[in-house]
CSV table of N, CA and C in Angstrom, one decimal:
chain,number,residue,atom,x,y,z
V,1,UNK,N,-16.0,-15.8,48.6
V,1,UNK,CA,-14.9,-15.5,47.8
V,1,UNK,C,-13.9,-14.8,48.6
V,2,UNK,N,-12.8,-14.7,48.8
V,2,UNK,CA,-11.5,-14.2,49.2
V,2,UNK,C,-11.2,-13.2,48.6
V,3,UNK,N,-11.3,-12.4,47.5
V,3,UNK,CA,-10.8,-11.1,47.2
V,3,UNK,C,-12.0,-10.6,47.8
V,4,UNK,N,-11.2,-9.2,48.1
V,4,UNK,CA,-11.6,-7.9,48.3
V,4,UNK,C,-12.6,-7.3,47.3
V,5,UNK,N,-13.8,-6.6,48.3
V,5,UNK,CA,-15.1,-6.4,46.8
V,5,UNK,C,-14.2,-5.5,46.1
V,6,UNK,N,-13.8,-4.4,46.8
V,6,UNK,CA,-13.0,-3.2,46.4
V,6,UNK,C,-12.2,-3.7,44.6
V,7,UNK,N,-11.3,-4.8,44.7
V,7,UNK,CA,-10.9,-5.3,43.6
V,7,UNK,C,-11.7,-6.0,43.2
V,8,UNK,N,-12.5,-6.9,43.4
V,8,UNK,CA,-13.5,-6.9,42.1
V,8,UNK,C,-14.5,-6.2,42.0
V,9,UNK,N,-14.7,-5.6,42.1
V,9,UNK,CA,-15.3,-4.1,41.7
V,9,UNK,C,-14.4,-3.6,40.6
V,10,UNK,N,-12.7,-3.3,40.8
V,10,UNK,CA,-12.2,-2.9,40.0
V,10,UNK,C,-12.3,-3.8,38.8
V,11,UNK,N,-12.4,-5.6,38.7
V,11,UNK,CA,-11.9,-5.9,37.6
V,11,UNK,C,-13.4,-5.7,36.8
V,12,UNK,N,-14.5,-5.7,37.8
V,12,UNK,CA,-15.7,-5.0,37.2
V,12,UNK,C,-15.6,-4.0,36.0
V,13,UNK,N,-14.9,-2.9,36.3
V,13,UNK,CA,-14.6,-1.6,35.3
V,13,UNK,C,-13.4,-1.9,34.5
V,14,UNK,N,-12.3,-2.9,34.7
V,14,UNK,CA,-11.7,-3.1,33.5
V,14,UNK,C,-11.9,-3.8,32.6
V,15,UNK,N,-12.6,-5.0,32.7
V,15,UNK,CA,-12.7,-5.6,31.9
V,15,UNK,C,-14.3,-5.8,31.2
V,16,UNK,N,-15.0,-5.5,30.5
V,16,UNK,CA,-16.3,-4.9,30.2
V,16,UNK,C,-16.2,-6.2,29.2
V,17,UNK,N,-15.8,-7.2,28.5
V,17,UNK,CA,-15.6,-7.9,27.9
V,17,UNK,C,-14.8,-9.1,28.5
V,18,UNK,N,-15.4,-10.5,27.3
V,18,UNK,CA,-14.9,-11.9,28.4
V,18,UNK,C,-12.8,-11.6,27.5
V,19,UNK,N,-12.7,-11.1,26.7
V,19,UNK,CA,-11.5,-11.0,25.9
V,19,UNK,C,-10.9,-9.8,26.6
V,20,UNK,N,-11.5,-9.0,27.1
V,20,UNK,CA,-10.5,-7.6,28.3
V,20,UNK,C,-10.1,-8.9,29.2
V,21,UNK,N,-11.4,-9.6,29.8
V,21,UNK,CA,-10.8,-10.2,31.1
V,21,UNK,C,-9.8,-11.7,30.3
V,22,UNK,N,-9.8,-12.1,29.8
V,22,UNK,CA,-8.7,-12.5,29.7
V,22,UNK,C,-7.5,-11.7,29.2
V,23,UNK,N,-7.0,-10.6,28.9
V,23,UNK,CA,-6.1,-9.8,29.1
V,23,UNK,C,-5.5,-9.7,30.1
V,24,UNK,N,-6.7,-9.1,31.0
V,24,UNK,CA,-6.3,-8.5,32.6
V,24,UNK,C,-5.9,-9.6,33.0
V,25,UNK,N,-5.9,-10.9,32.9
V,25,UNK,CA,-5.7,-11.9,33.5
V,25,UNK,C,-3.8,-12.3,32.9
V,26,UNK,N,-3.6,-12.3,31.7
V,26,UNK,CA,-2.8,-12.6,30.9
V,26,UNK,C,-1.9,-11.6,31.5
V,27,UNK,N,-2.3,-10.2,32.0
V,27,UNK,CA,-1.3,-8.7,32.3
V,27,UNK,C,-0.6,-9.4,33.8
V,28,UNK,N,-2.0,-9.7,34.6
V,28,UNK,CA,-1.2,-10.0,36.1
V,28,UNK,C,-0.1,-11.2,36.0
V,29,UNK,N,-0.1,-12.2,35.9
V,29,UNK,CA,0.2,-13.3,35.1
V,29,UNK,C,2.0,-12.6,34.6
V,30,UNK,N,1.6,-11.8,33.8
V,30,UNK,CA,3.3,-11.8,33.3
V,30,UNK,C,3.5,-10.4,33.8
V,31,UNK,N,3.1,-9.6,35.0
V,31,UNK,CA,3.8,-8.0,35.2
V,31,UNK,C,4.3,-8.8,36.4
V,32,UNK,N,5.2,-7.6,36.8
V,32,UNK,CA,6.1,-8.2,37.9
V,32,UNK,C,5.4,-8.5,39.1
V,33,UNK,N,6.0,-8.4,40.4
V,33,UNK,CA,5.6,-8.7,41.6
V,33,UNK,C,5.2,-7.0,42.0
V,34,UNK,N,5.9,-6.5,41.8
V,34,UNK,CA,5.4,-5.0,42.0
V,34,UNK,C,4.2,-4.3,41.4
V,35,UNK,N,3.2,-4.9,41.5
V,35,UNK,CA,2.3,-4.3,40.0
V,35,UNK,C,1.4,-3.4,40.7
V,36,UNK,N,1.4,-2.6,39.6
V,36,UNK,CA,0.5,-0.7,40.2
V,36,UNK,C,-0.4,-1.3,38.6
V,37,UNK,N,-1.6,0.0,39.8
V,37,UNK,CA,-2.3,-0.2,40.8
V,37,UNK,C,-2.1,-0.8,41.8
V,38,UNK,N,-2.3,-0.7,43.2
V,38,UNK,CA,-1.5,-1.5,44.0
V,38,UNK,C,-3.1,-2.7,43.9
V,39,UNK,N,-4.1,-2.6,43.8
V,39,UNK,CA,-5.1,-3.8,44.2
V,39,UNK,C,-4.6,-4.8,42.7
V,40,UNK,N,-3.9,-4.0,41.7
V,40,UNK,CA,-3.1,-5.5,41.2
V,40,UNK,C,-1.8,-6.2,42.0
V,41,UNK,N,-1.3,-5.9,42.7
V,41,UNK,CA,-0.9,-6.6,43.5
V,41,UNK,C,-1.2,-7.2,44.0
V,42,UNK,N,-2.6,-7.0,45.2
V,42,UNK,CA,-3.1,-7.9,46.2
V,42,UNK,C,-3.9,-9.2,45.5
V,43,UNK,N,-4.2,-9.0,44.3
V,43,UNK,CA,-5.0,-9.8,43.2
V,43,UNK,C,-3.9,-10.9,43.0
V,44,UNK,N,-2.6,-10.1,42.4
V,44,UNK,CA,-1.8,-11.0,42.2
V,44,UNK,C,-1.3,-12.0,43.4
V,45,UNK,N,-1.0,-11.5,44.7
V,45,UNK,CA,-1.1,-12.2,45.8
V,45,UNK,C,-1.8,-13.1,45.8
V,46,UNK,N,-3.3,-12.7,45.9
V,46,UNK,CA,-4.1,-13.8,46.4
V,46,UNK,C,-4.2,-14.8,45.4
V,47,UNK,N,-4.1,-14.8,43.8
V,47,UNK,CA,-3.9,-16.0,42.4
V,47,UNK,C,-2.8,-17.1,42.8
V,48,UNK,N,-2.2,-16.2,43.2
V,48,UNK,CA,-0.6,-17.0,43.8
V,48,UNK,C,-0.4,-18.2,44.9
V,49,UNK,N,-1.4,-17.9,45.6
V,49,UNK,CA,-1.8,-19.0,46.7
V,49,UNK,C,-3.5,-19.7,46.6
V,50,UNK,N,-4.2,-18.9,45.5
V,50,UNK,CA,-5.3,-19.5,45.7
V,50,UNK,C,-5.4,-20.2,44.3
V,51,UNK,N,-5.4,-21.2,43.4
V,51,UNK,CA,-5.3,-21.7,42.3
V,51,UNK,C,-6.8,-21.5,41.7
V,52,UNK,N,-7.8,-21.3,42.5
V,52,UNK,CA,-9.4,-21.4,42.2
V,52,UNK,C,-9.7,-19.8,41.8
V,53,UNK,N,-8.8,-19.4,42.6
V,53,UNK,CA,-9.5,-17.6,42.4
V,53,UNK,C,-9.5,-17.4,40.9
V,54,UNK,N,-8.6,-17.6,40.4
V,54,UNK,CA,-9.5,-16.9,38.5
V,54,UNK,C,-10.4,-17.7,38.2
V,55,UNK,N,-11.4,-19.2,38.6
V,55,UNK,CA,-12.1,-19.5,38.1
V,55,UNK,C,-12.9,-18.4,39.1
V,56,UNK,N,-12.9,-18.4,40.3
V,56,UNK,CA,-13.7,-17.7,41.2
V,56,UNK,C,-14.6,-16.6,40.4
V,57,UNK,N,-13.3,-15.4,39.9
V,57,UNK,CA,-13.2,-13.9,40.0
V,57,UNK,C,-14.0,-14.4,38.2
V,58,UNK,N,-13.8,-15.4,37.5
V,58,UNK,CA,-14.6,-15.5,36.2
V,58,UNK,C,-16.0,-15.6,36.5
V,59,UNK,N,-16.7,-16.6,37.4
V,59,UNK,CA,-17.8,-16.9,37.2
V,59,UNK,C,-18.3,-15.5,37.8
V,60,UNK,N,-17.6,-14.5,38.9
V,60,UNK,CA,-18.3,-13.7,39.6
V,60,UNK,C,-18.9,-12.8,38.6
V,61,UNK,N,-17.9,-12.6,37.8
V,61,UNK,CA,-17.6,-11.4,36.3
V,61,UNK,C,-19.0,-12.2,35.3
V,62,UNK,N,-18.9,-12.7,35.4
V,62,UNK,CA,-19.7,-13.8,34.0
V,62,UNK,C,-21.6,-13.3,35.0
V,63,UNK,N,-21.4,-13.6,36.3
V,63,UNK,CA,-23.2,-13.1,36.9
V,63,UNK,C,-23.1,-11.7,36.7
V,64,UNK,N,-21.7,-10.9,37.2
V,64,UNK,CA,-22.5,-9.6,37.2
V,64,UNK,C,-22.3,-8.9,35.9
V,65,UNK,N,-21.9,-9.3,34.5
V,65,UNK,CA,-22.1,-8.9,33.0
V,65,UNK,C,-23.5,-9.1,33.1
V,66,UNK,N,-24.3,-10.6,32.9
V,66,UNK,CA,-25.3,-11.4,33.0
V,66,UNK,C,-26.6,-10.4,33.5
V,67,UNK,N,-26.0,-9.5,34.5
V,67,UNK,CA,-27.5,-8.6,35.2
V,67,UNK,C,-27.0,-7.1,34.3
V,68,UNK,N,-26.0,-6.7,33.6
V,68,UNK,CA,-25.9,-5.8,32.8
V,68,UNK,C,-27.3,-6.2,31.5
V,69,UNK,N,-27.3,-6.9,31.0
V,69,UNK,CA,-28.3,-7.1,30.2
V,69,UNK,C,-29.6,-6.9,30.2
C-alpha cells in the first residue's frame, strides 16, 4: 500500500464505523487543497493520483475493524 502507516493509523481512530469512513472520505473529497490536519493532505495527495487508494485504505479499514472483534 502507498500511504503512510502514520495516516492510516489516523483514519484507524477516525473512523470507528464503515458510515464515519465514508464521511471521512466524503470530507477529503470536498475540503480544499489545504486540508489540516496536514496527513489530510498527503491522503488527499495521494487519492488524487492513485484512483485504487480508497478501495486500498477500505479493505485495510474493513481487516483491521475485523481483528477488533
Amino acid at each position: 500500500m502507498k500511504i503512510f502507516e502514520e495516516e492510516l493509523n489516523k483514519v484507524y481512530e477516525i473512523a470507528k464505523t464503515e458510515e464515519q469512513l465514508n464521511d471521512f472520505f466524503a470530507h477529503i473529497a470536498a475540503s480544499s487543497l489545504f486540508t489540516e490536519p496536514p496527513f489530510l493532505y498527503i491522503l488527499k495527495c495521494q487519492l488524487a493520483v492513485d484512483s485504487n487508494l480508497e478501495n486500498e485504505i477500505r479493505e485495510e479499514w474493513k481487516e483491521f475493524r475485523k481483528g477488533e472483534s
